[in-house]
XYZ file of N, CA, C and O in Angstrom:
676
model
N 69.413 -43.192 74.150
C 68.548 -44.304 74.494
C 68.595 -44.513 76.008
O 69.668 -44.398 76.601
N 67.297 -44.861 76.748
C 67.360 -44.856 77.690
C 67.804 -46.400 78.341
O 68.051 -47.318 77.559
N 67.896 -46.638 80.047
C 68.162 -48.096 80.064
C 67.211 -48.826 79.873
O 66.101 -48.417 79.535
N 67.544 -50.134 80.083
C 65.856 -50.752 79.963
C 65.314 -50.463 81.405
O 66.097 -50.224 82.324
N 64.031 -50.489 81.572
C 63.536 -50.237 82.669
C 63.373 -52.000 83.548
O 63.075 -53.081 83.040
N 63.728 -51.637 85.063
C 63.793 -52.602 86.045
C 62.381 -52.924 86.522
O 61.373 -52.263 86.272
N 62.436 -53.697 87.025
C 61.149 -54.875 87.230
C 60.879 -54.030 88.617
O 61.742 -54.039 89.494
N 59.517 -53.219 88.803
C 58.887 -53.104 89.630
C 58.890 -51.240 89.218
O 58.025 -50.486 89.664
N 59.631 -50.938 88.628
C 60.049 -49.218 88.196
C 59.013 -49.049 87.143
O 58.661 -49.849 86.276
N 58.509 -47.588 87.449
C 57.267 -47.097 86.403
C 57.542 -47.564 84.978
O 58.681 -47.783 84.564
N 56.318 -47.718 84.175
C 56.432 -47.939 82.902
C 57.073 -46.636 82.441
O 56.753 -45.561 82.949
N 58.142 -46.762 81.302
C 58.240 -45.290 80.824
C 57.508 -44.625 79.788
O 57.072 -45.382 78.920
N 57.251 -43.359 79.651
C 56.245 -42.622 79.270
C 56.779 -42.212 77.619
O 57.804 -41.573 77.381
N 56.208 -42.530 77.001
C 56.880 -41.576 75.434
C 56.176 -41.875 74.545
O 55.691 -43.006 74.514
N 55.969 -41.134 73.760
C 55.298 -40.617 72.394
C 55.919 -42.127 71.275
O 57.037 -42.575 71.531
N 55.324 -42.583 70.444
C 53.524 -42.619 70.297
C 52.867 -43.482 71.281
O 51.694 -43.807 71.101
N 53.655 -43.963 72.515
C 53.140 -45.327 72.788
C 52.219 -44.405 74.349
O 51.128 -44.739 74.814
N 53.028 -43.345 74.793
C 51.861 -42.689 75.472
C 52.266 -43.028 77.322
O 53.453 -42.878 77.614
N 51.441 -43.396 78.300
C 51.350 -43.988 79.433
C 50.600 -45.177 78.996
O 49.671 -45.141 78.189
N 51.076 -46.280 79.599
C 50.908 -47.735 79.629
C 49.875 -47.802 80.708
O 50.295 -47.513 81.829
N 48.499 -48.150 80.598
C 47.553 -48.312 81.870
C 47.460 -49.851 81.708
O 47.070 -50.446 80.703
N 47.945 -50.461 83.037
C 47.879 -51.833 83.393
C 46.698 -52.337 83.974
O 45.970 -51.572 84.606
N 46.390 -53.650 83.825
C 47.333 -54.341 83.030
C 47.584 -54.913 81.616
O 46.752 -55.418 80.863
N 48.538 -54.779 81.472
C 49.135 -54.597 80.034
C 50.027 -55.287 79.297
O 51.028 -55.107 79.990
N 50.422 -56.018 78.294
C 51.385 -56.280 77.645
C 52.020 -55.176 76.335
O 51.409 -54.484 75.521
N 53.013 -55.313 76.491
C 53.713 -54.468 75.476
C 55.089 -54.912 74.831
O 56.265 -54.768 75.167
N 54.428 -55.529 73.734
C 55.823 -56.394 72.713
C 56.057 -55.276 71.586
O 55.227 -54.860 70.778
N 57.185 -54.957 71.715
C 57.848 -53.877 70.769
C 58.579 -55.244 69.624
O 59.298 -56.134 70.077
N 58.278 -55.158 68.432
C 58.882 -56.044 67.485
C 59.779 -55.754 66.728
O 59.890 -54.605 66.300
N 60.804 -56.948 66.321
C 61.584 -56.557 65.626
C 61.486 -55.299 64.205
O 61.831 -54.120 64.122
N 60.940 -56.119 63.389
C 60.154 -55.279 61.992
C 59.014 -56.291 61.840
O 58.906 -57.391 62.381
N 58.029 -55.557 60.819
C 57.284 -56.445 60.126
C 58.055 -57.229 58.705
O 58.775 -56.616 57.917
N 57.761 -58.509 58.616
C 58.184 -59.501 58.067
C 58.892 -60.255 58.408
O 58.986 -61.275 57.726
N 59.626 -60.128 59.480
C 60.402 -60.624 60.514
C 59.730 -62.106 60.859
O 58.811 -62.036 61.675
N 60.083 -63.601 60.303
C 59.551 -64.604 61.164
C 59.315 -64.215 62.424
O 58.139 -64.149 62.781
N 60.122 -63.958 63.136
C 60.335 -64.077 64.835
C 59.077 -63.009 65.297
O 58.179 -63.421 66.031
N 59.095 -61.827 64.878
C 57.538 -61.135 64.816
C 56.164 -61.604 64.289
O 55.120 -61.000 64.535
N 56.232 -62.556 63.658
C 54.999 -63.320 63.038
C 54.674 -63.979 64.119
O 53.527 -63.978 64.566
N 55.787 -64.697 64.719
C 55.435 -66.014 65.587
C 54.731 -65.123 67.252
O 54.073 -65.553 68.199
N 55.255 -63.866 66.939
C 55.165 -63.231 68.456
C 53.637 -62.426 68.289
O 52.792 -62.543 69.177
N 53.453 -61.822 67.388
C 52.141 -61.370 67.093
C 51.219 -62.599 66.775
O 50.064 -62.268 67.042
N 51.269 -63.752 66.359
C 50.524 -64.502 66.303
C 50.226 -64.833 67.747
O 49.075 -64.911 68.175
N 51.345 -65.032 68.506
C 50.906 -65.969 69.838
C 50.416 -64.674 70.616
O 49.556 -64.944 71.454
N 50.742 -63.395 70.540
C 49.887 -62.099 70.953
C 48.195 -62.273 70.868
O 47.435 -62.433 71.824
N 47.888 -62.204 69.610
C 46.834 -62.345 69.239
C 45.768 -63.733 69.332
O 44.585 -63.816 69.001
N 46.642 -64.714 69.887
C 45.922 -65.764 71.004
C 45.471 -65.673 72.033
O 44.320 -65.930 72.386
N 46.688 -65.141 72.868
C 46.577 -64.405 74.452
C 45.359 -63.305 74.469
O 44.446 -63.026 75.246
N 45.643 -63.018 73.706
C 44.639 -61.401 73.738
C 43.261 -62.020 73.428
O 42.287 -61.722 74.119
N 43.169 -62.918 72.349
C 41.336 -63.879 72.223
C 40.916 -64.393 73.737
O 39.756 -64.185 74.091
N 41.928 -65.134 74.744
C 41.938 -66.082 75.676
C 41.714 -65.437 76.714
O 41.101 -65.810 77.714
N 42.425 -64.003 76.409
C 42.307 -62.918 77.952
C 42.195 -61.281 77.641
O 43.230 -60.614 77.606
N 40.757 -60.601 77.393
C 40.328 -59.484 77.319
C 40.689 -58.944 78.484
O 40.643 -57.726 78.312
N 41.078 -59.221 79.753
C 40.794 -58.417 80.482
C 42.302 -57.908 81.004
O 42.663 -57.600 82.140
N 43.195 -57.943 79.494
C 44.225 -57.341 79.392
C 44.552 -56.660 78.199
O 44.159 -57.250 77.194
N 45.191 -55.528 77.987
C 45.459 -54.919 77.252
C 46.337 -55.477 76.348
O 47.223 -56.124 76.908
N 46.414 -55.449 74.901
C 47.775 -55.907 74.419
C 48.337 -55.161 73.405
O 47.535 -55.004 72.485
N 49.394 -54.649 73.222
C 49.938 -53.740 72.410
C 51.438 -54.256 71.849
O 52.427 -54.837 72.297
N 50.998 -53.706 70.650
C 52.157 -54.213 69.436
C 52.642 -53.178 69.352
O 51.981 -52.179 69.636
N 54.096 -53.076 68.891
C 54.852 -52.149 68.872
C 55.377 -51.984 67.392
O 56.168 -52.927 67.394
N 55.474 -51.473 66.216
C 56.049 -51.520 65.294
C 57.147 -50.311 64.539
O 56.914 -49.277 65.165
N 57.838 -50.119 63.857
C 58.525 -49.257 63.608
C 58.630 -49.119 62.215
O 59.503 -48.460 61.649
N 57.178 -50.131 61.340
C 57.278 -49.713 60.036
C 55.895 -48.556 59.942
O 55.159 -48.206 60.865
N 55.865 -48.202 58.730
C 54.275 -47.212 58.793
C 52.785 -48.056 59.246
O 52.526 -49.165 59.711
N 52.311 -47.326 58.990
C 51.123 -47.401 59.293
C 50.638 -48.662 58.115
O 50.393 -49.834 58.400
N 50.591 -48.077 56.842
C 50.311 -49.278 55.567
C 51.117 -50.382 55.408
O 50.351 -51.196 54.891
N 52.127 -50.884 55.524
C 52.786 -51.872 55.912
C 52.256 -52.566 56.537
O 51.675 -53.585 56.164
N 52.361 -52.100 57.745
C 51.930 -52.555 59.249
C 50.457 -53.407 59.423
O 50.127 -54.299 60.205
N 49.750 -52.727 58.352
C 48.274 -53.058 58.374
C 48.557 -54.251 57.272
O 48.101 -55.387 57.405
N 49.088 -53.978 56.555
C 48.876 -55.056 55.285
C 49.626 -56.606 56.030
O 49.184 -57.725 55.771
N 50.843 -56.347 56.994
C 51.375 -57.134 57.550
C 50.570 -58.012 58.484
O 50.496 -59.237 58.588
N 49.855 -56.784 59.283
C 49.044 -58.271 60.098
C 47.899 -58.694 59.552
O 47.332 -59.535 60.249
N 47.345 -58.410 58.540
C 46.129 -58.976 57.924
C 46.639 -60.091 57.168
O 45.867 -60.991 56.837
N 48.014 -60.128 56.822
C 48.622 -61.666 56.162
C 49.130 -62.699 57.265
O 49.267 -63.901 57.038
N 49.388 -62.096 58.467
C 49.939 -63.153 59.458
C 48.277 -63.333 60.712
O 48.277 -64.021 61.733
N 47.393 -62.721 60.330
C 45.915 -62.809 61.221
C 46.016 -62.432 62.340
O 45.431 -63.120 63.176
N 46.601 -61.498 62.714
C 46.373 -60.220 63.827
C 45.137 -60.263 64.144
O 44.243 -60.263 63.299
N 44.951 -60.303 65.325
C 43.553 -60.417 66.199
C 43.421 -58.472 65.965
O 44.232 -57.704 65.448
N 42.387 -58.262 66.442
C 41.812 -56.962 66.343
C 41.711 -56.380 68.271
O 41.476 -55.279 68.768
N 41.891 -57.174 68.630
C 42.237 -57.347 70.398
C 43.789 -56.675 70.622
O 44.249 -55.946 71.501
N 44.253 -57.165 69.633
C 46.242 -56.618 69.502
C 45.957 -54.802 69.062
O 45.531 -54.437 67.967
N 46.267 -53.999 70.062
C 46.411 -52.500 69.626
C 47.782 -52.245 69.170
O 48.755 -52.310 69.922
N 47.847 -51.900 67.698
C 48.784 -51.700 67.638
C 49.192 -49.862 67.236
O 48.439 -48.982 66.818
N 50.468 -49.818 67.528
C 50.928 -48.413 68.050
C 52.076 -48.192 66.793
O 53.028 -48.969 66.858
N 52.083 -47.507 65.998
C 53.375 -46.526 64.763
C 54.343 -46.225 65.314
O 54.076 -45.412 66.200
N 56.110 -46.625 65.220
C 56.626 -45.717 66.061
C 58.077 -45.739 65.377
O 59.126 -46.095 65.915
N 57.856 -45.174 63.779
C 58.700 -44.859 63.003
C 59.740 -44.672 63.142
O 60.655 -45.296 62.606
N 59.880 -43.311 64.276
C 60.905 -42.742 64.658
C 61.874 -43.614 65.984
O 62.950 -43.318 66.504
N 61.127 -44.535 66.162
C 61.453 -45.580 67.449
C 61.905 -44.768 68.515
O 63.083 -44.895 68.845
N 61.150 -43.912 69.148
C 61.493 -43.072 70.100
C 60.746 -43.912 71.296
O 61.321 -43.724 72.368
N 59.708 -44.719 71.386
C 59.094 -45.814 72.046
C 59.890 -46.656 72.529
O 60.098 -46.922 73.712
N 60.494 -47.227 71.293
C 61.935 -47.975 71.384
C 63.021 -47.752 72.391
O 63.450 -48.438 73.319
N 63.329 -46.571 71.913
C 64.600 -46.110 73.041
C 64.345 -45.401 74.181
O 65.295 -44.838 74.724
N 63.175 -45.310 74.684
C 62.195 -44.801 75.678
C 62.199 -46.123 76.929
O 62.384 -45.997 78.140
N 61.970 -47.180 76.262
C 61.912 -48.684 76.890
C 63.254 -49.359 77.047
O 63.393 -50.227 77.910
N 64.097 -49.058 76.376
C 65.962 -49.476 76.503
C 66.077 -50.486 75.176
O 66.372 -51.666 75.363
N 65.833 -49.978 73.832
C 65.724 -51.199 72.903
C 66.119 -50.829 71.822
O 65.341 -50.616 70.892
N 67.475 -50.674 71.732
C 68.578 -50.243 70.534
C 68.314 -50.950 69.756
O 67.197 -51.436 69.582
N 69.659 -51.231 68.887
C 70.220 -51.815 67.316
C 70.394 -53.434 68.534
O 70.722 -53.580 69.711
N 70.101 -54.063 67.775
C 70.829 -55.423 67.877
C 72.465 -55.974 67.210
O 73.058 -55.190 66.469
N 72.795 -56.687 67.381
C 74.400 -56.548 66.193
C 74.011 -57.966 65.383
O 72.910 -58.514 65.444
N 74.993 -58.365 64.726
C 75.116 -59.310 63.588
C 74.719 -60.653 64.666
O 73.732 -61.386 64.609
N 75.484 -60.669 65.322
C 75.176 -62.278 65.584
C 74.249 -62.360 66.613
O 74.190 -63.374 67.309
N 73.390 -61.238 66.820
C 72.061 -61.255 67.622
C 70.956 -62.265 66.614
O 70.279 -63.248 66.914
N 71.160 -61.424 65.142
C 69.900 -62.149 64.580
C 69.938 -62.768 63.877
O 68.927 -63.235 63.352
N 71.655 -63.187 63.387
C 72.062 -64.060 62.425
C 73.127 -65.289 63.029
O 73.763 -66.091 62.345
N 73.114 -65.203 64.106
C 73.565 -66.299 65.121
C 73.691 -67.755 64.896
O 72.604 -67.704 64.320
N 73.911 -68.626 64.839
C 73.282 -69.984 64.912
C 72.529 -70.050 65.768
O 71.972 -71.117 65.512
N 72.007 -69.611 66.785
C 70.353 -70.088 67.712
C 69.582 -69.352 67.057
O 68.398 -69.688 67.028
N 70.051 -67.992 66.252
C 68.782 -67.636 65.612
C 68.444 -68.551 64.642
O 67.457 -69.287 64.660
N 69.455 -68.470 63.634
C 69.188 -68.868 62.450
C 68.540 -70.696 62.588
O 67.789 -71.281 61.807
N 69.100 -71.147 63.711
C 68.375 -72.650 63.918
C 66.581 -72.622 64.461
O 65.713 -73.478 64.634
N 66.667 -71.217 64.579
C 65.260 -70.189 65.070
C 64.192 -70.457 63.772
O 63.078 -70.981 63.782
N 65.086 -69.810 62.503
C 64.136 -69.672 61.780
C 63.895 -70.536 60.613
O 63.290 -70.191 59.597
N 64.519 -71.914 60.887
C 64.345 -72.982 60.457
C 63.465 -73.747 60.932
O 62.664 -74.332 60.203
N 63.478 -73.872 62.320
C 62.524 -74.623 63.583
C 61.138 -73.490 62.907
O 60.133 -74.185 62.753
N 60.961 -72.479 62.628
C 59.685 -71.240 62.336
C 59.040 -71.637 61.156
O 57.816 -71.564 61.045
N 59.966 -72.162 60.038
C 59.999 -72.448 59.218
C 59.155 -73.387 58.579
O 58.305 -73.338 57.690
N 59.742 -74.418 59.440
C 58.869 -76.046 59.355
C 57.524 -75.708 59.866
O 56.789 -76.668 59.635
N 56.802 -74.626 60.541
C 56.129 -74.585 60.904
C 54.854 -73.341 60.078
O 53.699 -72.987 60.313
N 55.931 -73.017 59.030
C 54.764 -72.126 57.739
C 55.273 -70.980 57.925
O 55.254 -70.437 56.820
N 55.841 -70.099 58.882
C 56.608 -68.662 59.192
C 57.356 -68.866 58.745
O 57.936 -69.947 58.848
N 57.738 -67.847 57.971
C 59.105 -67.313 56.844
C 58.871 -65.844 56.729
O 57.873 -65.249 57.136
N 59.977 -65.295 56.086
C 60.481 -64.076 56.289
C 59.020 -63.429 54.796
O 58.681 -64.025 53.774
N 58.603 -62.251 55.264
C 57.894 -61.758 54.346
C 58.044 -60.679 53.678
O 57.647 -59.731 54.355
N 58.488 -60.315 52.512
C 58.324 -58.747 52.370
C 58.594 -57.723 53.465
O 57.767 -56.853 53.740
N 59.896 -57.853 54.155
C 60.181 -57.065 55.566
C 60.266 -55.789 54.976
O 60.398 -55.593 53.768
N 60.150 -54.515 56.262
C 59.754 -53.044 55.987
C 60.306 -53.284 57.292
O 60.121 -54.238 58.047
N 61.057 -52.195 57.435
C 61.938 -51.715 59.039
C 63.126 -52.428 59.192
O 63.446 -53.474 58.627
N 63.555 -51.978 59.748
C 65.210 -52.364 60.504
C 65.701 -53.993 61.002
O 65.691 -54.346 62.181
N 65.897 -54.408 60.463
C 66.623 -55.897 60.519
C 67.429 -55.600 61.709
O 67.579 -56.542 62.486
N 68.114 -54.200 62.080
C 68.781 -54.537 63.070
C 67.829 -54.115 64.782
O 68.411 -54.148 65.866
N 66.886 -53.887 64.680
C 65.734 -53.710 65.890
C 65.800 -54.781 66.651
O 65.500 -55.937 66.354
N 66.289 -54.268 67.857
C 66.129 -54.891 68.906
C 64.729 -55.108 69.583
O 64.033 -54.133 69.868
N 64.347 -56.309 69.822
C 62.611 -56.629 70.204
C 63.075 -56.652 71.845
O 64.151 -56.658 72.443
N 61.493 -56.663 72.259
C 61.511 -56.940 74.062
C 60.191 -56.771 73.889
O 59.542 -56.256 72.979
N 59.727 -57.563 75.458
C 58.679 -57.751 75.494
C 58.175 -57.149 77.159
O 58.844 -57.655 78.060
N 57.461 -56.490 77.460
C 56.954 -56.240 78.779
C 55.912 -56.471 79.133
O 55.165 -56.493 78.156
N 55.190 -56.749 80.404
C 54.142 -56.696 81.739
C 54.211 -55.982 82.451
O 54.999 -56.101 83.388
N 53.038 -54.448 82.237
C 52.819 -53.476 83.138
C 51.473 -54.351 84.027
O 50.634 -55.039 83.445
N 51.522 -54.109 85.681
C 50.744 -53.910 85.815
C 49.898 -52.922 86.358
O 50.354 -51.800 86.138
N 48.392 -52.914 87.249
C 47.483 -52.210 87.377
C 48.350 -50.606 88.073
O 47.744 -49.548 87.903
N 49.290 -50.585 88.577
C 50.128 -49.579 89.274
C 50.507 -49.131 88.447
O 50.182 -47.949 88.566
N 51.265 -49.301 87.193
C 51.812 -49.145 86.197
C 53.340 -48.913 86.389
O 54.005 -47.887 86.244
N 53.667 -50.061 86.727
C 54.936 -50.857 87.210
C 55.173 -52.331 86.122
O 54.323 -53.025 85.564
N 56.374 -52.408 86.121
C 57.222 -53.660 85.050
C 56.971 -54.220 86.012
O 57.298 -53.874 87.148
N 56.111 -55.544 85.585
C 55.795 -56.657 86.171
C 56.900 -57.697 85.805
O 57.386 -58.586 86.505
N 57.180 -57.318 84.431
C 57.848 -58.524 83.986
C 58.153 -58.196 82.937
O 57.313 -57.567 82.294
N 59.708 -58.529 82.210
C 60.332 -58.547 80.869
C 60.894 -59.189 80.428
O 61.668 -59.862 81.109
N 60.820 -59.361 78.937
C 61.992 -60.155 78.095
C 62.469 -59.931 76.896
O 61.965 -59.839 75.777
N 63.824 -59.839 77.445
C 64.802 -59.386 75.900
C 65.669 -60.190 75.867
O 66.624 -60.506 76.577
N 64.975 -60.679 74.411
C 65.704 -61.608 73.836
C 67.702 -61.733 73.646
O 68.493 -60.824 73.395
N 67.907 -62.854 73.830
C 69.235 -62.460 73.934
C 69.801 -63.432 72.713
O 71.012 -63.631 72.622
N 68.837 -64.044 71.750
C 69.039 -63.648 70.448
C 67.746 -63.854 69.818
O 66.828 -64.556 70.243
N 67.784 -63.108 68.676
C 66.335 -62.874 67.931
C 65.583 -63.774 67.654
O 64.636 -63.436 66.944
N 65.650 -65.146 68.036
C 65.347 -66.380 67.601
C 64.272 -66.803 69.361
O 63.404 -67.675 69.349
N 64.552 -66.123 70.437
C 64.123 -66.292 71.471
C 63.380 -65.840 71.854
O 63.749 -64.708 72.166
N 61.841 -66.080 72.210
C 60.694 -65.554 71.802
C 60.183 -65.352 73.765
O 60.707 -65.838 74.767
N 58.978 -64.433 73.606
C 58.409 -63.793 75.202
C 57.662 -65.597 75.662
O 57.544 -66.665 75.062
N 57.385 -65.178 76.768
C 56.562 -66.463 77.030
C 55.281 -65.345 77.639
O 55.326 -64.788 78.735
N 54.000 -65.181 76.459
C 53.228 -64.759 76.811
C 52.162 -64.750 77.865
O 51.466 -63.887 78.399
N 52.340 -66.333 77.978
C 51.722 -66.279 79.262
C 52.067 -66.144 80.573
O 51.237 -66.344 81.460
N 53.468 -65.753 80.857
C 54.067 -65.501 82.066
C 53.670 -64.164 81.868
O 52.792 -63.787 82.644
N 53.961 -63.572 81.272
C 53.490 -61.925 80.785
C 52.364 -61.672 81.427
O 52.183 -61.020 82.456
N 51.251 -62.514 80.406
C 49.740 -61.903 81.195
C 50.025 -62.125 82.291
O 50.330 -61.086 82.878
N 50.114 -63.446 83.207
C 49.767 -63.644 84.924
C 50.888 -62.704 85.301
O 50.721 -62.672 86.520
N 51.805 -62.007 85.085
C 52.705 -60.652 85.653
C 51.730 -59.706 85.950
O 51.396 -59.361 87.083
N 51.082 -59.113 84.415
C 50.318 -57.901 84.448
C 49.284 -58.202 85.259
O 48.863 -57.170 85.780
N 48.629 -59.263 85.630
C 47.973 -59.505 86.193
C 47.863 -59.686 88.269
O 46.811 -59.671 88.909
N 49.195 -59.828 88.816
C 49.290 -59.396 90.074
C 49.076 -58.497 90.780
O 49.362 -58.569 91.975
């Protein structure tokens, strides 16, 4: 696995996710069914209605049919490109291992997915790795890390709109 990449250093390049042409967002998610991925693809798929004149890409590591059936139950905008990446070679391309136990079962998570909770997000029929480490990036037009965030527990979500105005400098 590679490191994570530093703020201003090329996007890194790898199969399925390709070269990143900015500007861009790129949220690699935990799994599908994952509250904390519901809440992040939902607020994705806001950003992305509010601002076309950015790219936005989902990252997933379940299949393809999952994946599809997943965001058509949580209302995935069609603006959100999303990218297969089974083998999570995307993943460890960007610096985004295993998470451990008290990453996603923490008390800030777990007070995470109670606060998610009250709010209609709950855990769904998950497909992929419970232990996937999420992050979130801003390439921009250079195709340079504008901006990142990894969560430092699974309960701690991107602030998308710092994201776009990153990719956007």
């Amino acid at each position: 696995m590679a490191a994570l990449p530093e703020l201003e250093s090329r996007a890194p390049v790898a199969e399925p996710l390709g070269e990143v042409h900015g500007p861009a967002v790129v949220a690699f998610l935990r799994h599908v069914g994952c509250p904390f991925s519901e809440a992040t693809m939902q607020a994705l798929s806001e950003e992305a209605d509010h601002r076309p004149e950015i790219t936005w890409i989902a990252v997933s590591h379940a299949g393809l049919e999952a994946t599809d059936r997943w965001c058509a139950a949580v209302g995935a905008s069609h603006r959100v490109r999303l990218v297969i990446d089974e083998e999570r070679a995307g993943y460890a391309a960007w610096g985004l291992g295993r998470s451990n136990l008290r990453h996603f079962a923490g008390r800030r998570s777990l007070a995470a997915v109670v606060d998610l909770a009250r709010k209609g997000i709950r855990n769904r029929h998950p497909v992929g790795s419970r232990w996937q480490r999420a992050g979130t990036y801003a390439v921009d037009a250079e195709g340079k890390i504008a901006w990142r965030h990894i969560p430092r527990h699974a309960g701690e979500l991107p602030d998308l709109e710092a994201a776009a105005d990153a990719a956007l400098r």
